[in-house]
Short mmCIF file of C-alpha atoms and ligand atoms in Angstrom, two decimals:
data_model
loop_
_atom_site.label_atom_id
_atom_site.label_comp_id
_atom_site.label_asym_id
_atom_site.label_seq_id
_atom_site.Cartn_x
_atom_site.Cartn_y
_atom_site.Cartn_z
CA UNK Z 184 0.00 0.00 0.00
CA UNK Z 185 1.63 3.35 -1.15
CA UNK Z 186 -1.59 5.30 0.08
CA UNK Z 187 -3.84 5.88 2.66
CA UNK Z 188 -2.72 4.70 5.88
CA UNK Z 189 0.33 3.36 4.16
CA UNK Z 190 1.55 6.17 2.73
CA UNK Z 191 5.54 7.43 3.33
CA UNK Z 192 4.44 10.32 5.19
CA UNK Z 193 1.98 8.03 7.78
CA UNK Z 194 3.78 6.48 10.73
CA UNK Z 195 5.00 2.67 10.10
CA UNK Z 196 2.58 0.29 11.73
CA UNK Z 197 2.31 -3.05 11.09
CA UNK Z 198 -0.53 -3.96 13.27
CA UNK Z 199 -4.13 -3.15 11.55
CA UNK Z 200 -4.93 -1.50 15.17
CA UNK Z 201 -3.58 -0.77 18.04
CA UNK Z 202 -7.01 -0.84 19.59
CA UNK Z 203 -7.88 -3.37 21.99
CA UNK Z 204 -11.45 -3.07 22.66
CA UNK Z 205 -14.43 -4.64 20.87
CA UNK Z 206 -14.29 -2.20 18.16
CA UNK Z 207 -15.63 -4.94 15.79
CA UNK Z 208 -19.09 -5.25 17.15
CA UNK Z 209 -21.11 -1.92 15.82
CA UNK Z 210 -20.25 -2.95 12.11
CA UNK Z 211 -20.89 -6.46 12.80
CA UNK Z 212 -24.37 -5.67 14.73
CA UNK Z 213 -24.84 -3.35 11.49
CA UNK Z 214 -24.25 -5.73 8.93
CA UNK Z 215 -26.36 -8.54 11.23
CA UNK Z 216 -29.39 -5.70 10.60
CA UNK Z 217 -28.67 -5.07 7.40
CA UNK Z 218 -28.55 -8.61 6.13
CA UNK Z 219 -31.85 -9.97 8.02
CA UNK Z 220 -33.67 -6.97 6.21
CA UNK Z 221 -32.89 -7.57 2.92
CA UNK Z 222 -32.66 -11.59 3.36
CA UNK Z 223 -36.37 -11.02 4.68
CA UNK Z 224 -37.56 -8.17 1.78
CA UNK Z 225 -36.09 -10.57 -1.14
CA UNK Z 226 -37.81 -13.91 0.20
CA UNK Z 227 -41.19 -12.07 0.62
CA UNK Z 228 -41.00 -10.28 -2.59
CA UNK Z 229 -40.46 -13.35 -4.49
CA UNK Z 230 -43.16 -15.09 -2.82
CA UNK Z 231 -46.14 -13.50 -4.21
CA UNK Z 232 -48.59 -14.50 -1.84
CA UNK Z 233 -50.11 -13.42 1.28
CA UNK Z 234 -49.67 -9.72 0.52
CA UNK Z 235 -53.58 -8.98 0.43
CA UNK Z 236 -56.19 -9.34 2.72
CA UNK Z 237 -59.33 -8.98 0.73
CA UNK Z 238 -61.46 -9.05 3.73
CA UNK Z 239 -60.25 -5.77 5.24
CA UNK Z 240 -58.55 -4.23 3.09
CA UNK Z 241 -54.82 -4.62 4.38
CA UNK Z 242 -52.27 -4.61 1.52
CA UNK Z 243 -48.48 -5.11 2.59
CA UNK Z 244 -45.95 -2.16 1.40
CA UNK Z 245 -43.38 -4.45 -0.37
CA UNK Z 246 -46.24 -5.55 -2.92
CA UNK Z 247 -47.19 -1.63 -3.57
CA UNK Z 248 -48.38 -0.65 -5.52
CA UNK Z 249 -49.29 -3.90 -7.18
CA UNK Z 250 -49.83 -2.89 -10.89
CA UNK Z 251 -49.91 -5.85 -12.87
CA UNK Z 252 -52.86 -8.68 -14.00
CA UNK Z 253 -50.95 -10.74 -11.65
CA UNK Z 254 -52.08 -8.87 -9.14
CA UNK Z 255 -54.83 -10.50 -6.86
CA UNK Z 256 -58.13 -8.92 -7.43
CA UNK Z 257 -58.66 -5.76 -5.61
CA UNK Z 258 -55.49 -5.55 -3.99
CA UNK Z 259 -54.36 -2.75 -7.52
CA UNK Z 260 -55.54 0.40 -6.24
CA UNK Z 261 -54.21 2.23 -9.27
CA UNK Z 262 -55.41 -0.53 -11.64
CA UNK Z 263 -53.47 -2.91 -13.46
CA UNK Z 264 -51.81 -1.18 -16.80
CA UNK Z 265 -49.38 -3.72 -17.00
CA UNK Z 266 -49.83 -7.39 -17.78
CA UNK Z 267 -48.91 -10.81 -16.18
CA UNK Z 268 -45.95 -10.97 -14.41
CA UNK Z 269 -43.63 -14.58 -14.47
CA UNK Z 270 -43.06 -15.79 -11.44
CA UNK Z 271 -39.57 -13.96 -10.98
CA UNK Z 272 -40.18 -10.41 -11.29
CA UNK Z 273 -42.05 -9.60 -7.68
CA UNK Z 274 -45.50 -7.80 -8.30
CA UNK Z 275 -43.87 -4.77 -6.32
CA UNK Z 276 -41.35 -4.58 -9.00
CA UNK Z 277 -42.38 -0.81 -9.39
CA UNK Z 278 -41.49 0.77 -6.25
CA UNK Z 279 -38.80 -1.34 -4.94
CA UNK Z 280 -35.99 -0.78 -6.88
CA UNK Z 281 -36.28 3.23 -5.70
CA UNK Z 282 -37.15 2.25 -2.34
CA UNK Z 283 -34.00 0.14 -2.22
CA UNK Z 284 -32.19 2.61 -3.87
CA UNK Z 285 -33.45 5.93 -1.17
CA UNK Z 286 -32.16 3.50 1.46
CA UNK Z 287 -28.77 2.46 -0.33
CA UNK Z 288 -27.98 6.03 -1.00
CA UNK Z 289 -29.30 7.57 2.52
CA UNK Z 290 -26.64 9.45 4.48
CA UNK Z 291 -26.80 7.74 7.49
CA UNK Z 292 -26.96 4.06 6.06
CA UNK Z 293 -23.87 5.27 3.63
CA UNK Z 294 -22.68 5.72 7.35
CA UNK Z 295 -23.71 2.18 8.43
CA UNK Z 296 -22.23 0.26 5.59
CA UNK Z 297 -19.29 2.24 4.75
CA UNK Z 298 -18.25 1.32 7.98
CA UNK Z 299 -19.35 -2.15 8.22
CA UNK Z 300 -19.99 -3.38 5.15
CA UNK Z 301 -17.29 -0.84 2.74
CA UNK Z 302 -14.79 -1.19 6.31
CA UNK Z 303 -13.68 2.26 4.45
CA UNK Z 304 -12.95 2.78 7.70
CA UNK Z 305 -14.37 -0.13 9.94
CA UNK Z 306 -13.71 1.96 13.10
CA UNK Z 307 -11.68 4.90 14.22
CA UNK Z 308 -7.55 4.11 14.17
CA UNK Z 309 -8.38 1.15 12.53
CA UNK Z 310 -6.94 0.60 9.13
CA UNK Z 311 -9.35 -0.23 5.78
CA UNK Z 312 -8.61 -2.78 3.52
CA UNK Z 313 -8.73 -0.58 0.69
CA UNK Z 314 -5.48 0.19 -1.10
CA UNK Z 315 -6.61 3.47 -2.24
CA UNK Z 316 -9.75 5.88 -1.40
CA UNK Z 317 -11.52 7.09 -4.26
CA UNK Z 318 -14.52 8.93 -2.33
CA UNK Z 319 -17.90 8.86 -4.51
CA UNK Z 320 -16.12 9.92 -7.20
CA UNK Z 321 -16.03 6.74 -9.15
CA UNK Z 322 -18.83 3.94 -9.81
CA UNK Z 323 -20.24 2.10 -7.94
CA UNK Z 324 -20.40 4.77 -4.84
CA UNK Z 325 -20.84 7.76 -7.35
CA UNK Z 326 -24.91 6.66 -7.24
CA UNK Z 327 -24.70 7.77 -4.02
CA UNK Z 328 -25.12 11.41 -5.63
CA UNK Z 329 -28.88 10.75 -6.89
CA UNK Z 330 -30.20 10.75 -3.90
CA UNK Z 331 -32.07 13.36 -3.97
CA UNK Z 332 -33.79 12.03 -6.93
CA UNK Z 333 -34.84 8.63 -5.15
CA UNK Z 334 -36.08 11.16 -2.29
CA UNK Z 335 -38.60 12.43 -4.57
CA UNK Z 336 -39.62 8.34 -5.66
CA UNK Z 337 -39.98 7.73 -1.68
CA UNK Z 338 -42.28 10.96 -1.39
CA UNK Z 339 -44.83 9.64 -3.88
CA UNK Z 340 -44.30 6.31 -2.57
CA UNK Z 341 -45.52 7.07 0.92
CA UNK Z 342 -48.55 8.77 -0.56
CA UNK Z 343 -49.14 5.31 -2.55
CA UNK Z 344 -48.63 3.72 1.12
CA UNK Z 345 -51.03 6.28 2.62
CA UNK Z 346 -53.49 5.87 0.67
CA UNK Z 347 -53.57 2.26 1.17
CA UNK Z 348 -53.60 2.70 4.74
CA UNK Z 349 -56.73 5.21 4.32
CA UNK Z 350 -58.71 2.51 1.84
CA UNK Z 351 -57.99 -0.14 4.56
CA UNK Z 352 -59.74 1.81 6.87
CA UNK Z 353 -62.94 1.95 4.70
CA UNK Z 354 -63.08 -1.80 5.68
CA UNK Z 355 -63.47 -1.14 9.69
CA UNK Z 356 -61.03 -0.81 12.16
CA UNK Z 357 -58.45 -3.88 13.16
CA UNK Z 358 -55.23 -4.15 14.68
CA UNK Z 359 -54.01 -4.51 11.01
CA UNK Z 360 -55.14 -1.04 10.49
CA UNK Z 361 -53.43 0.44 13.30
CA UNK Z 362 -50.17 -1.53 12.46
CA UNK Z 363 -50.80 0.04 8.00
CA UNK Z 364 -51.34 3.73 10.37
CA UNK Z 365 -48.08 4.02 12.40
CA UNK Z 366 -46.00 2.16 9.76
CA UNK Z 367 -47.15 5.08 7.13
CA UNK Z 368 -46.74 7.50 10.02
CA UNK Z 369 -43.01 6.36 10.90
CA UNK Z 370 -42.66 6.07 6.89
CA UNK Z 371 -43.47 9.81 6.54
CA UNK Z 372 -41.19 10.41 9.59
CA UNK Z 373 -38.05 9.01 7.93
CA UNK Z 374 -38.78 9.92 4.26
CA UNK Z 375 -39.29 13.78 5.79
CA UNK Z 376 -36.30 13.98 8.13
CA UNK Z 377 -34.30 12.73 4.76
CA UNK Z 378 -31.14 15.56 4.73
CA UNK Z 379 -31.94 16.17 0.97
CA UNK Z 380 -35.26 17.17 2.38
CA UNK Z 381 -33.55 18.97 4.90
CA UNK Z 382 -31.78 20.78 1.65
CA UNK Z 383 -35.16 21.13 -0.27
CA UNK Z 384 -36.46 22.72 2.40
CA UNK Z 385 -33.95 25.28 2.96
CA UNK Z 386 -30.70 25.14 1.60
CA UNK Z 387 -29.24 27.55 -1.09
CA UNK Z 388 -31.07 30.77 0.80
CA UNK Z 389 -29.15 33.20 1.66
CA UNK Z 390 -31.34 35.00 3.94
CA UNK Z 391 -34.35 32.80 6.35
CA UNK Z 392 -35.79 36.30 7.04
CA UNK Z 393 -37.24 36.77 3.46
CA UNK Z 394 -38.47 33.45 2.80
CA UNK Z 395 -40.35 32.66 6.38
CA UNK Z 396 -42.43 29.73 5.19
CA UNK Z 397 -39.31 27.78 3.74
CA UNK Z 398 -37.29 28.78 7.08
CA UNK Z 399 -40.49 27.36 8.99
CA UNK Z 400 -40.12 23.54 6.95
CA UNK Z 401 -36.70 23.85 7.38
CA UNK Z 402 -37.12 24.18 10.86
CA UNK Z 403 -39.49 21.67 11.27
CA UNK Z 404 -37.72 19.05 8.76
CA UNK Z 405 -34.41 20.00 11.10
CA UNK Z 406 -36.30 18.79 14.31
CA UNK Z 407 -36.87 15.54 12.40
CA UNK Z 408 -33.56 14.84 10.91
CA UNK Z 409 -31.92 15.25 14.87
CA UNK Z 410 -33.50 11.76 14.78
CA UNK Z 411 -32.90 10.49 11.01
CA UNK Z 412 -30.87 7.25 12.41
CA UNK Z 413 -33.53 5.98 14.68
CA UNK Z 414 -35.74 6.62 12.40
CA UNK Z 415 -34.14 4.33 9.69
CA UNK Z 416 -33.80 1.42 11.71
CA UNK Z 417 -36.94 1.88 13.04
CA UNK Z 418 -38.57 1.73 9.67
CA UNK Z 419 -37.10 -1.05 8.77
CA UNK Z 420 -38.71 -2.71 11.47
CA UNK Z 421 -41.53 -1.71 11.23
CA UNK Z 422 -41.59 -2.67 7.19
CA UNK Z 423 -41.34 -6.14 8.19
CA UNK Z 424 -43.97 -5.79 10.83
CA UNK Z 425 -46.12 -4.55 8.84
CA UNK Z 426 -45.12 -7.17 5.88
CA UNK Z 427 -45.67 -10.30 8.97
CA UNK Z 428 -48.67 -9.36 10.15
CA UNK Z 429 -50.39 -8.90 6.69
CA UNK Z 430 -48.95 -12.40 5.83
CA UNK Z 431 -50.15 -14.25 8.28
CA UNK Z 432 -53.71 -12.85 8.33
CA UNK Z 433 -53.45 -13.63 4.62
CA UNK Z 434 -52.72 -16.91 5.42
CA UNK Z 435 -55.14 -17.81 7.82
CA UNK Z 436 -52.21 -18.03 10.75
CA UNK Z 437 -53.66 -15.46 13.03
CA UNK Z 438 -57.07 -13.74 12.41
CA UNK Z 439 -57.10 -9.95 12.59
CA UNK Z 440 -58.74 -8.18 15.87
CA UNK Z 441 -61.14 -6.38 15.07
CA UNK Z 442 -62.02 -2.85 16.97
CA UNK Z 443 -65.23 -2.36 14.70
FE1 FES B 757 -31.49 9.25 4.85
FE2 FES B 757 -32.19 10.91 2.84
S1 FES B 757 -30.51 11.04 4.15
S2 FES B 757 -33.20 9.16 3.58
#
């Protein structure tokens, strides 16, 4: 290595770290997290079944929206423009790519998996692996720059979810449609305390004083984003929450308590 931390001009360590305490076990726990979510969101994507609930209404957010003739009846909200599906492209084939793609690219999970899963570094005074450090300057981290763009998928997405959670509730009121309400709740939480939001909301201004009602988001949105990491992790959680329960009402596992 002529560069990084084994450049001339760096001091000549042989060890990887000097550190002797469990500095290992945040990117570990992180790429534990990471891997059960998308080991869990692949498997149930691919399954396509027990997504809908025709009974009351409860459609899961990894099959939304569900566009195709595949799609089981009722559960297309927006109708079905698109034909029948084989068995390997997952019916939520629309959204998920962008919804994958807002989480890839979101600051604070660059922050989990450049650490953990990149190990660009692993942990503080501990060497990376990498021979050289190209930033996001070069493919495949450069995606990292459209963020913003995927931001603006994940808005309209969490109206799609919202508005499932609304038609749900047109069917009564269940624990299924309190579980649809806080995911979409939490959902809006994350997707608004995004830091391209953040940005949206005020950035590039040179004075808050003349533009009071873009200072007063960006206040807001700034309130939100204090909590941006808990709110990822959270979401994720509550994604495949909301995913379980809908499955196993769908399949008859557990039946759905109704409040009215
Ligand atoms: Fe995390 Fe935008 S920074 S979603």
């Amino acid at each position: 290595m002529t560069s990084g931390v084994g450049a001339p001009t760096r001091a000549s360590i042989s060890a990887r770290t000097l550190r002797t305490d469990r500095w290992w076990l945040p990117p570990l726990l992180t790429n534990l997290g990471l891997f059960a979510f998308v080991a869990y969101a692949t498997v149930r994507s691919f399954m396509g079944k027990w997504y809908w609930v025709e009974d009351y209404g409860y459609l899961t957010p990894f099959y939304s929206p569900c566009l195709s003739e595949s799609c089981l009846p009722g559960s297309s909200h927006f109708g079905t423009p698109l034909p029948e599906l084989p068995g390997w492209i997952p019916l939520g084939f629309v959204a998920l790519p962008f919804l994958l793609g807002f989480r890839l690219t979101c600051y604070y999970y660059r922050k989990a998996y450049y650490r953990s899963v990149w190990q660009s570094p692993p942990a503080c005074a501990v060497a990376e692996p990498h021979a050289s450090y190209s930033g996001e300057t070069r493919l495949p981290l450069i995606v990292q720059n459209a963020h913003r763009y995927f931001f603006y998928v994940a808005l309209l997405v969490s109206v799609v979810n919202t508005y499932d959670a609304v038609v749900a509730l047109t069917h009564g009121l269940g624990v299924g449609n309190l579980v649809l309400l806080t995911n979409v709740v939490l959902l809006w939480a994350y997707t608004l305390s995004c830091h391209s939001c953040r940005h949206i909301a005020g950035g590039r201004l040179k004075h808050f004083s003349k533009h009071p009602v873009r200072y007063r988001a960006w206040t807001l949105v700034s309130k939100l984003n204090v909590h941006h990491m808990r709110l990822a992790w959270t979401t994720l959680g509550t994604l495949v929450l909301t995913d379980l329960y809908v499955m196993l009402v769908a399949s008859g596992a557990i039946s759905d308590l109704r409040i009215f």
